[in-house]
Amino acid sequence: MTDKQFNPIEAWQEIVQRWETELNEWSSQITQSEEFGALIGQATKATVYAQKTMAEQTEAVLRSLNLPSKSQIDEISERLAVIEDHLAQLKLAVGERNPAPSAPEPRRTRKPAARTSGNE
């Protein structure tokens, strides 16, 4: 008899290691073939075409609903950021020339109490 006892964890690790080795060899053989490269190229072209078509269709639907597209919103956002920067620069330039006046004092509208004639 053998002195070594069955260890299920070691057996599982060995099975996984063999499976991984076989899978790596098999995938290497497949990916190195010309047919695989051609198939991946066709799949990539189809994906790019589908994305382009989807973008065009989305753009057409948004245009028919009179809604802006993402690119139009991005463009407006950039333009708005530039306008905000210019406004900040103008505020600084105007603030340097004309210092802000101090806040006016509140008007006194309360009148003193009238004295009554008589016994005090």
CSV table of C-alpha atoms in Angstrom, one decimal:
chain,number,residue,atom,x,y,z
A,1,MET,CA,0.0,0.0,0.0
A,2,THR,CA,1.0,3.6,-0.4
A,3,ASP,CA,1.7,5.8,2.5
A,4,LYS,CA,0.1,8.8,0.7
A,5,GLN,CA,-3.6,9.4,1.5
A,6,PHE,CA,-6.1,10.7,-1.1
A,7,ASN,CA,-6.3,14.5,-0.8
A,8,PRO,CA,-9.4,15.9,-2.7
A,9,ILE,CA,-8.0,19.4,-2.8
A,10,GLU,CA,-4.8,18.3,-4.6
A,11,ALA,CA,-6.8,16.2,-7.0
A,12,TRP,CA,-9.1,19.1,-7.8
A,13,GLN,CA,-6.1,21.4,-8.3
A,14,GLU,CA,-4.5,18.9,-10.7
A,15,ILE,CA,-7.7,18.5,-12.7
A,16,VAL,CA,-8.0,22.3,-13.0
A,17,GLN,CA,-4.4,22.7,-14.0
A,18,ARG,CA,-4.7,20.0,-16.7
A,19,TRP,CA,-8.0,21.5,-18.0
A,20,GLU,CA,-6.4,24.9,-18.2
A,21,THR,CA,-3.4,23.6,-20.1
A,22,GLU,CA,-5.6,21.8,-22.6
A,23,LEU,CA,-7.8,24.8,-23.1
A,24,ASN,CA,-4.8,27.1,-23.6
A,25,GLU,CA,-3.3,24.7,-26.2
A,26,TRP,CA,-6.7,24.4,-28.0
A,27,SER,CA,-7.3,28.2,-28.1
A,28,SER,CA,-3.8,28.9,-29.3
A,29,GLN,CA,-4.3,26.5,-32.2
A,30,ILE,CA,-7.6,28.1,-33.1
A,31,THR,CA,-6.6,31.7,-32.8
A,32,GLN,CA,-3.5,31.2,-35.0
A,33,SER,CA,-5.5,30.0,-38.0
A,34,GLU,CA,-6.2,32.3,-40.9
A,35,GLU,CA,-9.9,31.4,-40.8
A,36,PHE,CA,-10.2,32.7,-37.3
A,37,GLY,CA,-8.5,36.0,-38.2
A,38,ALA,CA,-10.8,36.4,-41.2
A,39,LEU,CA,-13.9,35.6,-39.0
A,40,ILE,CA,-12.8,38.1,-36.4
A,41,GLY,CA,-12.2,40.8,-39.1
A,42,GLN,CA,-15.7,40.2,-40.5
A,43,ALA,CA,-17.3,40.4,-37.0
A,44,THR,CA,-15.5,43.6,-36.3
A,45,LYS,CA,-16.7,45.2,-39.6
A,46,ALA,CA,-20.2,44.1,-38.9
A,47,THR,CA,-20.1,45.6,-35.4
A,48,VAL,CA,-18.7,48.9,-36.7
A,49,TYR,CA,-21.4,49.0,-39.4
A,50,ALA,CA,-24.2,48.2,-36.8
A,51,GLN,CA,-22.9,51.0,-34.5
A,52,LYS,CA,-22.8,53.5,-37.3
A,53,THR,CA,-26.3,52.5,-38.5
A,54,MET,CA,-27.7,52.8,-34.9
A,55,ALA,CA,-26.1,56.2,-34.4
A,56,GLU,CA,-27.6,57.4,-37.7
A,57,GLN,CA,-31.1,56.1,-36.9
A,58,THR,CA,-31.0,57.6,-33.4
A,59,GLU,CA,-30.0,60.9,-34.8
A,60,ALA,CA,-32.9,60.7,-37.3
A,61,VAL,CA,-35.4,59.9,-34.6
A,62,LEU,CA,-34.1,62.7,-32.4
A,63,ARG,CA,-34.3,65.2,-35.3
A,64,SER,CA,-37.9,64.1,-36.1
A,65,LEU,CA,-38.8,64.7,-32.4
A,66,ASN,CA,-37.1,68.1,-32.5
A,67,LEU,CA,-34.7,67.0,-29.8
A,68,PRO,CA,-30.9,67.6,-29.6
A,69,SER,CA,-28.4,64.8,-30.0
A,70,LYS,CA,-25.6,64.1,-27.6
A,71,SER,CA,-23.1,65.7,-29.9
A,72,GLN,CA,-25.2,68.9,-30.1
A,73,ILE,CA,-25.6,69.0,-26.3
A,74,ASP,CA,-21.8,68.6,-25.9
A,75,GLU,CA,-21.2,71.4,-28.4
A,76,ILE,CA,-23.6,73.7,-26.5
A,77,SER,CA,-22.0,72.8,-23.2
A,78,GLU,CA,-18.6,73.7,-24.5
A,79,ARG,CA,-19.9,77.0,-25.9
A,80,LEU,CA,-21.6,77.8,-22.6
A,81,ALA,CA,-18.4,77.1,-20.7
A,82,VAL,CA,-16.5,79.6,-22.9
A,83,ILE,CA,-19.3,82.2,-22.3
A,84,GLU,CA,-19.1,81.7,-18.6
A,85,ASP,CA,-15.4,82.2,-18.6
A,86,HIS,CA,-15.8,85.4,-20.6
A,87,LEU,CA,-18.4,86.6,-18.1
A,88,ALA,CA,-16.1,85.9,-15.2
A,89,GLN,CA,-13.3,87.9,-16.9
A,90,LEU,CA,-15.7,90.8,-17.5
A,91,LYS,CA,-16.8,90.8,-13.9
A,92,LEU,CA,-13.2,91.0,-12.8
A,93,ALA,CA,-12.5,93.9,-15.2
A,94,VAL,CA,-15.6,95.9,-14.2
A,95,GLY,CA,-14.9,95.2,-10.5
A,96,GLU,CA,-11.4,96.7,-10.8
A,97,ARG,CA,-12.6,99.9,-12.4
A,98,ASN,CA,-15.7,100.6,-10.3
A,99,PRO,CA,-15.5,99.4,-6.7
A,100,ALA,CA,-18.9,98.3,-5.4
A,101,PRO,CA,-20.7,101.0,-3.4
A,102,SER,CA,-21.3,100.4,0.2
A,103,ALA,CA,-24.8,99.2,1.1
A,104,PRO,CA,-27.1,102.2,1.9
A,105,GLU,CA,-28.2,102.8,5.4
A,106,PRO,CA,-31.8,101.9,6.2
A,107,ARG,CA,-34.2,104.9,6.3
A,108,ARG,CA,-35.5,105.9,9.6
A,109,THR,CA,-39.3,105.8,9.3
A,110,ARG,CA,-40.2,105.4,12.9
A,111,LYS,CA,-41.3,108.6,14.7
A,112,PRO,CA,-40.8,109.2,18.4
A,113,ALA,CA,-43.9,108.7,20.5
A,114,ALA,CA,-45.9,111.9,21.0
A,115,ARG,CA,-46.0,113.4,24.4
A,116,THR,CA,-49.3,113.7,26.0
A,117,SER,CA,-50.1,116.8,28.0
A,118,GLY,CA,-51.1,116.2,31.4
A,119,ASN,CA,-49.7,114.6,34.5
A,120,GLU,CA,-46.4,113.1,34.2
